XYZ file of C-alpha atoms in Angstrom:
672
model
C 30.507 2.338 29.052
C 30.117 -1.172 30.612
C 33.257 -2.133 32.323
C 35.334 -5.193 31.195
C 34.873 -6.705 34.512
C 31.097 -6.358 34.142
C 31.168 -8.002 30.726
C 33.213 -10.914 32.062
C 30.784 -11.380 35.035
C 27.883 -11.502 32.543
C 29.762 -13.947 30.203
C 30.609 -16.251 33.066
C 26.933 -16.120 34.466
C 25.257 -16.737 30.983
C 24.881 -20.465 30.145
C 25.670 -20.526 26.399
C 23.978 -23.893 25.965
C 20.807 -22.540 27.653
C 20.954 -19.309 25.411
C 21.612 -21.144 22.209
C 19.086 -23.790 23.176
C 16.213 -21.100 22.939
C 16.979 -21.003 19.199
C 18.453 -24.291 18.282
C 17.564 -27.793 19.290
C 20.851 -29.066 20.753
C 21.959 -32.808 21.484
C 24.909 -33.744 23.566
C 27.975 -34.869 21.692
C 31.101 -35.643 23.599
C 32.176 -32.644 25.632
C 29.774 -30.380 23.678
C 26.443 -30.143 21.946
C 25.451 -30.083 18.254
C 22.508 -29.044 16.242
C 21.283 -27.616 12.965
C 22.843 -24.337 12.305
C 20.636 -21.243 12.598
C 22.833 -19.340 10.196
C 22.180 -21.551 7.013
C 19.857 -24.195 5.962
C 21.253 -27.749 6.571
C 19.798 -31.345 7.216
C 22.872 -32.701 8.959
C 24.070 -31.044 12.224
C 27.372 -29.157 11.695
C 26.815 -26.542 14.500
C 28.762 -27.160 17.705
C 28.546 -25.483 21.142
C 31.443 -25.909 23.506
C 30.343 -24.748 27.062
C 33.753 -25.175 28.607
C 35.119 -22.442 26.223
C 32.002 -20.603 25.995
C 31.906 -20.589 22.200
C 29.987 -21.944 19.152
C 31.212 -22.899 15.766
C 29.509 -24.185 12.628
C 31.789 -26.357 10.332
C 29.242 -25.987 7.493
C 29.148 -22.146 6.951
C 32.008 -21.067 9.284
C 30.055 -18.883 11.704
C 31.500 -18.768 15.254
C 31.517 -16.554 18.309
C 30.578 -16.269 22.019
C 27.258 -15.938 23.786
C 27.210 -12.154 23.102
C 27.725 -12.430 19.368
C 25.131 -15.149 19.213
C 22.427 -12.862 20.842
C 23.417 -9.926 18.694
C 23.017 -12.000 15.588
C 19.815 -13.822 16.524
C 17.961 -10.718 17.903
C 19.458 -8.051 15.694
C 20.624 -5.920 18.425
C 23.957 -4.137 19.402
C 26.606 -5.371 21.743
C 25.534 -3.159 24.646
C 21.966 -4.197 24.441
C 22.991 -7.875 24.239
C 25.138 -7.522 27.400
C 22.240 -5.822 29.304
C 19.739 -8.497 27.983
C 21.846 -11.344 29.398
C 22.671 -9.465 32.522
C 18.875 -9.058 33.109
C 18.235 -12.713 32.436
C 20.962 -14.000 34.793
C 20.682 -11.501 37.525
C 23.873 -9.567 37.059
C 23.634 -5.842 38.028
C 24.770 -3.344 35.444
C 24.892 0.262 36.547
C 23.265 2.837 34.436
C 25.542 4.628 31.948
C 25.984 8.363 31.985
C 25.081 8.559 28.324
C 22.117 6.323 28.572
C 18.447 7.548 28.170
C 17.468 9.381 31.227
C 16.339 7.125 33.965
C 12.834 8.710 33.893
C 12.394 7.567 30.319
C 13.877 4.040 30.907
C 11.418 3.826 33.903
C 8.501 4.787 31.692
C 9.292 2.249 29.005
C 9.781 -0.636 31.697
C 6.501 0.322 33.254
C 4.803 0.070 29.937
C 6.344 -3.283 29.262
C 5.185 -4.588 32.597
C 1.613 -3.228 31.921
C 1.554 -4.852 28.534
C 2.784 -8.172 29.963
C 0.043 -7.965 32.550
C -2.496 -7.247 30.008
C -1.412 -10.214 27.826
C -1.777 -12.554 30.666
C -5.171 -10.969 31.610
C -6.413 -11.535 28.037
C -5.168 -15.156 27.743
C -6.783 -16.107 31.126
C -10.116 -14.568 29.913
C -9.953 -16.546 26.715
C -9.432 -19.649 28.715
C -11.635 -19.067 31.615
C -14.253 -16.481 30.851
C -17.640 -17.942 29.596
C -18.014 -14.796 27.592
C -15.261 -15.843 25.518
C -17.226 -18.576 23.780
C -17.522 -16.727 20.568
C -13.694 -16.233 20.491
C -13.087 -20.003 21.141
C -15.508 -20.996 18.471
C -13.736 -18.744 15.847
C -10.385 -20.157 16.896
C -11.591 -23.705 16.815
C -12.839 -23.181 13.201
C -9.354 -21.897 12.423
C -8.060 -25.248 13.776
C -6.067 -23.600 16.606
C -5.789 -25.416 19.863
C -4.492 -24.270 23.413
C -0.815 -24.804 22.409
C -1.371 -22.263 19.660
C -3.170 -19.872 22.196
C -0.110 -20.013 24.478
C 2.593 -19.811 21.776
C 1.033 -16.737 20.207
C -0.405 -15.284 23.220
C -3.935 -15.217 21.991
C -6.519 -13.846 24.334
C -9.994 -12.256 24.727
C -10.781 -8.743 26.054
C -13.979 -8.818 28.176
C -16.823 -6.486 26.818
C -17.562 -5.106 30.305
C -15.831 -1.864 29.605
C -13.226 -1.480 32.490
C -12.350 -4.940 33.636
C -8.695 -4.620 32.601
C -8.372 -1.332 34.241
C -9.805 -2.673 37.557
C -7.576 -5.913 37.457
C -4.467 -3.787 36.717
C -5.239 -1.283 39.407
C -5.838 -3.930 42.050
C -2.468 -5.607 40.917
C -0.718 -2.302 41.697
C 0.118 -1.214 38.175
C 0.530 2.447 37.901
C -2.232 4.219 36.095
C 0.102 6.221 33.899
C 1.662 3.090 32.617
C -1.729 1.772 31.474
C -2.580 5.003 29.686
C 0.839 5.395 28.130
C 0.514 1.746 26.815
C -2.866 2.618 25.380
C -4.508 -0.151 27.393
C -7.049 2.257 28.894
C -8.533 5.688 28.051
C -9.986 8.458 30.166
C -13.688 8.411 30.122
C -15.290 11.400 28.048
C -18.288 11.402 30.454
C -16.199 12.664 33.362
C -14.244 10.789 35.888
C -12.990 7.215 35.346
C -11.404 5.112 32.594
C -12.318 2.532 30.009
C -10.565 -0.311 28.446
C -9.210 0.357 24.899
C -10.121 -3.255 23.781
C -13.540 -4.553 24.680
C -15.286 -7.760 23.364
C -12.506 -8.568 20.931
C -10.098 -11.549 20.230
C -6.687 -10.271 21.035
C -3.419 -10.751 19.162
C -0.274 -9.598 21.057
C 2.347 -7.905 18.736
C 5.883 -8.862 19.925
C 9.140 -7.103 19.317
C 12.091 -8.826 17.910
C 13.272 -9.848 21.290
C 9.859 -11.396 22.182
C 8.331 -8.644 24.472
C 4.831 -7.658 24.033
C 4.822 -4.128 22.707
C 1.221 -3.717 21.410
C -2.022 -5.500 20.739
C -4.503 -5.950 17.960
C -8.124 -6.714 18.596
C -10.382 -8.459 16.232
C -14.317 -7.991 16.293
C -16.148 -11.321 16.638
C -19.635 -10.398 15.457
C -21.378 -8.366 12.696
C -20.925 -5.036 14.647
C -20.705 -1.922 12.591
C -17.283 -1.134 13.629
C -13.658 -1.690 12.524
C -12.785 -5.311 12.061
C -9.463 -4.767 13.690
C -8.177 -1.974 15.979
C -4.470 -1.690 17.041
C -2.760 -0.120 19.757
C -1.721 3.567 19.156
C 1.906 4.697 18.994
C 3.470 4.435 22.244
C 7.128 4.957 23.676
C 7.703 1.238 22.979
C 5.553 0.785 19.794
C 6.179 2.462 16.499
C 3.924 0.727 14.118
C 5.957 1.822 11.080
C 8.823 -0.135 12.367
C 7.085 -3.395 13.502
C 6.157 -6.454 11.541
C 3.880 -9.138 13.120
C 5.590 -12.411 13.787
C 9.204 -11.367 13.346
C 10.119 -12.720 16.798
C 8.915 -16.227 15.610
C 10.294 -15.947 12.023
C 13.741 -14.182 12.304
C 15.822 -17.250 12.587
C 13.979 -19.073 9.721
C 14.384 -16.078 7.623
C 18.163 -16.125 8.290
C 18.235 -19.893 7.347
C 16.143 -19.519 4.272
C 17.684 -16.198 3.292
C 13.999 -15.055 2.439
C 10.936 -13.723 4.180
C 7.407 -14.285 3.080
C 5.147 -11.336 3.610
C 1.389 -11.850 3.996
C -1.543 -9.675 5.006
C -3.222 -11.165 8.012
C -2.226 -12.262 11.574
C -3.937 -15.595 11.068
C -1.968 -16.102 7.886
C 1.097 -15.960 9.966
C -0.117 -18.255 12.648
C -1.426 -20.841 10.252
C 1.631 -20.986 8.066
C 3.879 -21.143 11.203
C 1.843 -23.976 12.602
C 2.213 -25.853 9.187
C 6.078 -25.598 9.259
C 6.348 -22.561 7.135
C 8.076 -20.272 9.782
C 9.803 -17.531 7.745
C 6.588 -15.547 7.417
C 5.450 -12.211 8.801
C 2.595 -9.602 8.317
C 2.793 -5.877 8.113
C 1.058 -5.461 11.480
C -2.354 -4.093 9.973
C -0.466 -1.089 8.418
C 0.714 -0.217 4.889
C 4.161 -1.399 4.376
C 6.739 1.112 5.359
C 10.609 1.626 4.781
C 11.170 1.160 8.382
C 9.534 -2.339 8.314
C 11.518 -3.280 5.324
C 14.728 -2.330 6.996
C 13.821 -4.658 9.931
C 13.173 -7.536 7.322
C 16.406 -6.746 5.469
C 18.269 -7.192 8.736
C 17.477 -10.948 8.501
C 17.071 -11.794 4.866
C 17.981 -10.541 1.371
C 14.845 -11.714 -0.421
C 11.226 -11.013 -0.016
C 8.178 -12.980 -1.371
C 5.041 -10.881 -1.115
C 1.534 -12.556 -1.084
C -1.464 -10.041 -1.332
C -5.127 -10.324 -1.852
C -6.306 -9.947 -5.427
C -8.781 -7.077 -4.596
C -7.907 -3.436 -5.585
C -6.639 -2.619 -2.018
C -4.362 -5.609 -1.980
C -2.885 -4.878 -5.482
C -2.181 -1.243 -4.596
C -0.514 -2.339 -1.370
C 1.554 -4.696 -3.290
C 2.810 -2.076 -5.823
C 3.725 0.342 -2.839
C 5.526 -2.653 -1.289
C 7.608 -3.477 -4.393
C 8.877 0.113 -4.472
C 9.821 0.100 -0.717
C 11.415 -3.320 -0.959
C 13.583 -2.426 -4.058
C 14.590 0.919 -2.462
C 15.815 -1.177 0.651
C 17.938 -3.227 -1.698
C 15.943 -6.456 -1.466
C 15.285 -9.021 -4.131
C 11.621 -8.879 -4.735
C 9.236 -11.632 -5.869
C 5.419 -11.808 -5.984
C 3.156 -14.952 -5.490
C -0.512 -15.079 -6.377
C -2.642 -17.932 -4.993
C -5.432 -19.566 -6.821
C -8.674 -17.773 -6.908
C -10.520 -17.639 -3.600
C -7.635 -18.768 -1.542
C -5.457 -16.872 0.979
C -2.366 -18.281 2.699
C -4.434 -19.592 5.667
C -6.907 -21.494 3.543
C -4.457 -22.754 1.006
C -2.086 -24.279 3.529
C -5.003 -25.776 5.523
C -6.318 -27.477 2.309
C -3.284 -28.416 0.519
C -0.389 -28.463 3.065
C 3.143 -27.183 3.346
C 4.618 -29.227 0.390
C 1.995 -27.898 -1.970
C 2.627 -24.351 -0.793
C 6.467 -24.764 -1.158
C 5.946 -26.183 -4.726
C 3.550 -23.342 -5.822
C 6.081 -20.903 -4.501
C 8.917 -22.579 -6.338
C 6.953 -22.808 -9.576
C 4.842 -19.713 -9.614
C 6.646 -16.908 -7.578
C 7.454 -14.228 -10.109
C 10.004 -11.523 -10.361
C 8.307 -8.101 -10.124
C 8.722 -7.255 -13.645
C 7.161 -10.449 -14.927
C 4.390 -10.132 -12.308
C 3.520 -6.469 -13.087
C 3.366 -7.306 -16.875
C 1.200 -10.412 -16.156
C -1.307 -8.296 -14.078
C -1.350 -5.720 -16.785
C -2.062 -8.182 -19.436
C -4.966 -9.870 -17.275
C -6.352 -6.270 -16.939
C -6.250 -5.825 -20.717
C -3.903 -2.787 -20.365
C -1.463 -4.145 -22.840
C -4.139 -4.080 -25.608
C -4.424 -0.319 -25.437
C -1.428 1.632 -26.790
C -1.786 4.510 -24.210
C -2.200 2.056 -21.199
C 0.624 0.010 -22.584
C 2.965 3.038 -22.292
C 1.627 3.627 -18.705
C 2.487 0.020 -17.705
C 6.032 0.347 -19.014
C 6.394 3.631 -17.235
C 5.101 2.187 -13.964
C 7.717 -0.535 -14.121
C 10.512 1.847 -14.876
C 9.406 3.773 -11.851
C 9.737 0.641 -9.805
C 13.177 -0.007 -11.382
C 14.157 3.478 -10.483
C 14.014 2.706 -6.747
C 16.984 0.233 -7.117
C 20.125 1.874 -5.732
C 22.667 -0.227 -7.719
C 23.113 1.200 -11.142
C 24.206 -2.220 -12.545
C 21.046 -3.804 -11.150
C 18.846 -1.107 -12.733
C 20.630 -1.698 -16.136
C 19.931 -5.531 -15.971
C 16.227 -4.986 -15.182
C 15.852 -2.323 -17.894
C 17.292 -4.720 -20.432
C 14.984 -7.446 -19.081
C 12.018 -5.108 -19.420
C 13.078 -4.460 -22.964
C 13.086 -8.128 -23.801
C 9.736 -8.772 -22.143
C 7.991 -5.757 -23.853
C 9.765 -6.041 -27.354
C 6.711 -7.602 -28.921
C 4.646 -4.422 -27.911
C 7.150 -1.654 -28.445
C 9.183 -2.853 -31.604
C 12.051 -0.561 -30.615
C 15.446 -0.616 -28.890
C 16.136 -0.440 -25.251
C 17.515 3.179 -25.773
C 14.016 4.757 -25.210
C 13.747 2.818 -21.946
C 17.034 3.988 -20.587
C 16.103 7.587 -21.532
C 12.866 7.325 -19.701
C 14.526 5.846 -16.781
C 17.031 8.695 -16.704
C 14.253 11.237 -16.819
C 12.470 9.420 -13.870
C 15.806 9.374 -11.899
C 16.252 13.180 -12.449
C 12.794 13.913 -11.376
C 13.246 11.782 -8.198
C 16.443 13.647 -7.506
C 14.736 17.022 -7.998
C 11.937 15.954 -5.710
C 14.313 14.727 -2.957
C 16.121 18.179 -3.198
C 12.917 19.952 -2.839
C 11.856 17.821 0.184
C 15.230 18.506 1.711
C 14.884 22.208 1.258
C 11.249 22.197 2.576
C 12.561 20.250 5.607
C 15.374 22.778 6.158
C 12.907 25.497 5.999
C 10.569 23.780 8.458
C 13.467 23.214 10.952
C 14.494 26.887 10.686
C 10.892 28.046 11.250
C 10.315 25.753 14.337
C 13.567 26.392 15.919
C 13.379 30.246 15.853
C 11.288 32.191 18.687
C 7.787 33.149 17.568
C 8.555 36.967 17.734
C 11.820 36.789 15.891
C 12.017 37.683 12.267
C 13.502 35.012 9.827
C 17.137 36.150 9.121
C 18.107 36.258 5.421
C 19.199 32.949 4.064
C 22.782 33.089 2.558
C 22.804 32.236 -1.166
C 25.459 29.622 -0.692
C 23.258 27.420 1.275
C 21.465 26.360 -1.851
C 22.354 25.167 -5.239
C 21.868 27.715 -8.171
C 18.230 28.344 -8.965
C 18.510 27.072 -12.610
C 19.205 23.589 -11.123
C 15.624 23.365 -9.955
C 13.142 23.144 -12.689
C 10.079 24.338 -10.826
C 11.731 26.451 -8.217
C 10.371 30.033 -7.759
C 11.330 32.646 -5.231
C 8.880 33.122 -2.368
C 6.030 35.627 -3.463
C 2.811 36.856 -2.377
C 1.026 35.221 -5.252
C -2.542 34.006 -4.535
C -2.658 30.313 -3.825
C -4.910 28.266 -6.196
C -8.434 28.162 -4.924
C -8.924 24.606 -6.006
C -5.980 23.495 -3.946
C -7.143 25.375 -0.813
C -10.513 23.696 -1.226
C -9.217 20.300 -1.409
C -7.298 20.896 1.794
C -10.440 22.370 3.452
C -12.461 19.349 2.561
C -9.967 16.974 4.091
C -9.487 18.828 7.451
C -13.194 19.495 7.785
C -14.581 15.932 7.078
C -11.575 13.805 8.235
C -10.498 10.373 7.340
C -13.339 9.265 5.025
C -12.912 12.303 2.904
C -9.147 12.011 2.845
C -9.469 8.393 1.687
C -11.822 9.439 -1.107
C -9.775 12.429 -2.336
C -6.498 10.465 -2.180
C -7.895 7.719 -4.393
C -7.861 10.158 -7.246
C -5.073 12.596 -6.418
C -1.383 12.850 -5.478
C 1.143 15.511 -4.446
C 2.292 16.029 -8.033
C -0.971 17.687 -8.998
C -0.368 20.497 -6.611
C 1.401 23.735 -7.830
C 1.729 25.577 -4.441
C 4.578 24.093 -2.235
C 2.972 24.856 0.978
C -0.280 23.424 0.093
C 1.495 20.378 -1.254
C 3.239 20.056 2.218
C -0.054 20.353 3.867
C -1.613 17.634 1.646
C 1.425 15.142 2.395
C 1.217 15.923 6.137
C -2.527 14.886 6.078
C -1.663 11.746 4.087
C 0.991 10.870 6.597
C -1.422 11.320 9.576
C -3.870 9.193 7.707
C -1.424 6.310 7.324
C -0.564 6.663 11.011
C -4.173 6.511 11.980
C -3.822 9.887 13.693
C -6.593 12.523 14.093
C -7.312 14.768 11.002
C -9.208 17.881 11.959
C -9.141 21.652 11.881
C -8.478 21.620 15.560
C -5.300 19.460 15.141
C -3.883 21.708 12.465
C -4.940 24.836 14.181
C -2.498 23.848 17.064
C 0.437 22.669 14.887
C 3.568 24.940 14.286
C 3.620 27.511 11.506
C 2.547 27.460 8.611
C -0.371 25.200 9.331
C -2.441 27.657 11.503
C -1.926 30.357 8.860
C -2.908 27.912 6.113
C -6.021 26.726 8.019
C -7.095 30.334 8.233
C -6.579 30.827 4.546
C -8.533 27.806 3.382
C -11.408 28.323 5.697
C -11.844 32.007 4.893
C -12.260 31.024 1.247
C -15.919 32.001 0.458
C -16.271 30.228 -2.917
C -15.716 26.762 -4.095
C -12.928 25.904 -6.549
C -15.361 25.066 -9.205
C -17.289 28.332 -9.032
C -16.173 29.434 -12.464
C -17.516 26.110 -14.015
C -20.918 26.696 -12.284
C -21.120 30.219 -13.631
C -20.334 28.830 -17.109
C -23.385 26.348 -16.752
C -25.673 29.000 -15.250
C -26.063 27.759 -11.835
C -24.312 27.754 -8.408
C -24.800 25.533 -5.322
C -24.299 26.297 -1.778
C -21.004 24.805 -0.655
C -21.171 21.351 1.046
C -24.664 20.461 0.508
C -22.997 17.272 -0.663
C -19.289 17.277 0.317
C -18.394 14.442 -1.963
C -19.833 16.347 -4.994
C -17.873 19.418 -3.845
C -14.723 17.123 -3.831
C -15.302 15.820 -7.332
C -15.561 19.299 -8.844
C -12.475 20.350 -6.993
C -10.449 17.315 -8.062
C -11.580 18.011 -11.518
C -10.311 21.642 -11.447
C -6.939 20.339 -9.798
C -6.445 17.861 -12.598
C -7.358 20.251 -15.439
C -4.891 22.840 -14.215
C -2.164 20.264 -13.823
C -2.652 19.130 -17.421
C -2.677 22.714 -18.651
C 0.642 23.343 -16.793
C 2.137 20.170 -18.544
C 1.005 21.437 -21.965
C 2.833 24.709 -21.233
C 6.031 22.797 -20.341
C 5.780 20.633 -23.438
C 5.333 23.664 -25.599
C 8.582 25.246 -24.092
C 10.385 21.939 -24.381
C 9.272 21.698 -28.282
C 10.913 25.063 -28.886
C 14.304 23.946 -27.550
C 13.999 20.368 -29.138
C 17.121 19.686 -31.204
C 16.010 16.523 -33.200
C 12.849 15.433 -35.060
C 12.553 12.302 -32.824
C 12.386 14.493 -29.736
C 9.738 16.849 -31.501
C 7.609 13.721 -32.364
C 7.914 12.355 -28.872
C 6.752 15.728 -27.407
C 3.947 16.012 -29.966
C 2.700 12.581 -28.965
C 2.706 13.532 -25.387
C 0.891 16.808 -26.246
C -1.812 14.758 -27.998
C -2.266 12.345 -25.045
C -2.565 15.192 -22.509
C -4.908 17.312 -24.741
C -7.158 14.121 -25.071
C -7.392 14.120 -21.281
C -8.242 17.684 -21.170
C -10.938 17.285 -23.708
C -12.471 14.457 -21.629
C -12.331 16.350 -18.453
C -13.706 19.554 -19.960
C -16.646 17.753 -21.657
C -17.550 15.535 -18.710
C -19.628 16.635 -15.664
C -17.455 15.864 -12.530
C -20.308 13.894 -10.960
C -20.198 11.512 -13.871
C -16.425 11.430 -14.170
C -15.632 10.480 -10.666
C -17.335 7.414 -8.948
C -19.310 7.867 -5.809
C -17.578 6.818 -2.531
C -18.115 3.153 -1.456
C -19.296 4.174 1.833
C -22.959 5.180 2.148
C -22.242 7.322 5.369
C -23.790 10.633 4.655
C -24.099 11.832 8.291
C -21.822 14.825 7.626
C -23.995 16.037 4.659
C -25.837 19.223 5.136
C -29.686 19.183 4.933
C -29.695 22.727 3.150
C -31.578 22.956 -0.035
C -29.884 23.221 -3.336
C -29.742 26.932 -4.363
C -28.997 28.064 -7.888
C -29.193 31.256 -9.981
C -29.554 31.475 -13.700
C -26.565 32.652 -15.741
C -27.081 36.197 -17.139
C -27.468 36.404 -20.911
C -24.803 38.390 -22.823
């Protein structure tokens, strides 16, 4: 614990006017200072700082406190961290706490921060001074950014030489280990030496909430066949799933406006900020996560999402809605005019037009999803219409407050009455079914996690002890729960896993565009699939080698899926009288495997519906089940009668470097 004496020493040393002045423009007024309150939006100053007493007070909203509370509120940190942050700023020595993180870990983090700060200065100076940065300067000039913008946002340029940052950092005495841990350099694969992670790119520093550089993003400047952006890998100071770009600039404005604007790009954040729209952040080049949403909820209650109109942007938007609702935030969506993004719109029309558009056009998530479905023509088709309503109910199911869920269901009923011609009862029943399914899935996930922990904690040569029955709820509470057996795992599920770990990210992206975990019957393979998806999101390596080195059950499952001699669709090929050698074309193999996965899923659903029909008590229930059976049977018919190569589109990528050159082999089906 930090002693009371030390706390008072820090309080005395810290200049509250200087600290508050970093966040609020203060003017002297009598014995104190006044300014616009950072806790609420106001036009007439009512926020007072009294240096003699070391306190602040807003006579508009009532907020008050000392220098510690101010830092805690503005930076979203705890008391101890606030004391240490001010102590570091004003040169007060605070001894290490016994319960603190081990000094070795703290030293590593501090070393990484130092290396990142050095890199930020290095990149900035290269942007300003290095003739090689002409392309970067030209790009920034087209964006309308001047040197003040460069400095404020720490923009820079990474030389293309290969090891210039490495040499400069070593010459400056920075420990090699810190440079590696910060993902600023990587060991050369050709032997001795190191090379810079970022080369020939425009650099965007990523700041933590307190303003420290914690990572970088680098943008390519030409038409090179490489990723447009690359980001720092996970490090001890950077967890990309808990970081949003621009939060250090936006947090106080988010508090004042009680809302945050979420955009997709780094330049969107910079441009909006420079045009006076400061409560804006981006998801740091990654899919939005619950960790990022928790950070945003710390500062504001409402989120306005602006995503691109392409398929990827719309899919990201729908995921973002679910995450924001689960976090308890009010969610609105804003679609800009065709061909515009936040950067271009604000440059062309200005802040006032953006504010007016936001006020007039930002839609509640229910209205927005209905509008998009209408634009896509999905409300004209009875089957698609039902899907749209179900998708919105799934979004509503993420809301934790039951009263809010009820209000949204009733609103959905009003908005879809013209299509449904029924009461809200069916909507509430469907929501209840979705909530029960989510609860069961959470219970299954919790149970799987408990199994994983028990497996990972026991010694390798130790048999798993019997599990007491009372650790789990009765089996009849879990609809799909079956006791562990030696039953053979479905071939098509194993084949899907084999394709993903054999061919990596491109294949994972292709397969996951048509599948989800609900299609899997085997729990272990479902967990394997989810683990692959998680590694894909985190931009981690996906390969046979990685999973062979992970804890049980992955090595066992890898052996199982790789030893499989026949593709999941062999039976289909036998029916049509031919067979091809596996992986002549991996995407074609994937198509037939996905088809088998979907077919078996729908067949299982048909069995479940038949069982439900037997126990249905009312005619309405039976009619509803029959309608579902008709829909699913229709899907089965289409899948059965359509060749997989025609049913699933080819991948967008034309990269076929991993496709085998072996010739197509076939055999005639023997006559009966």
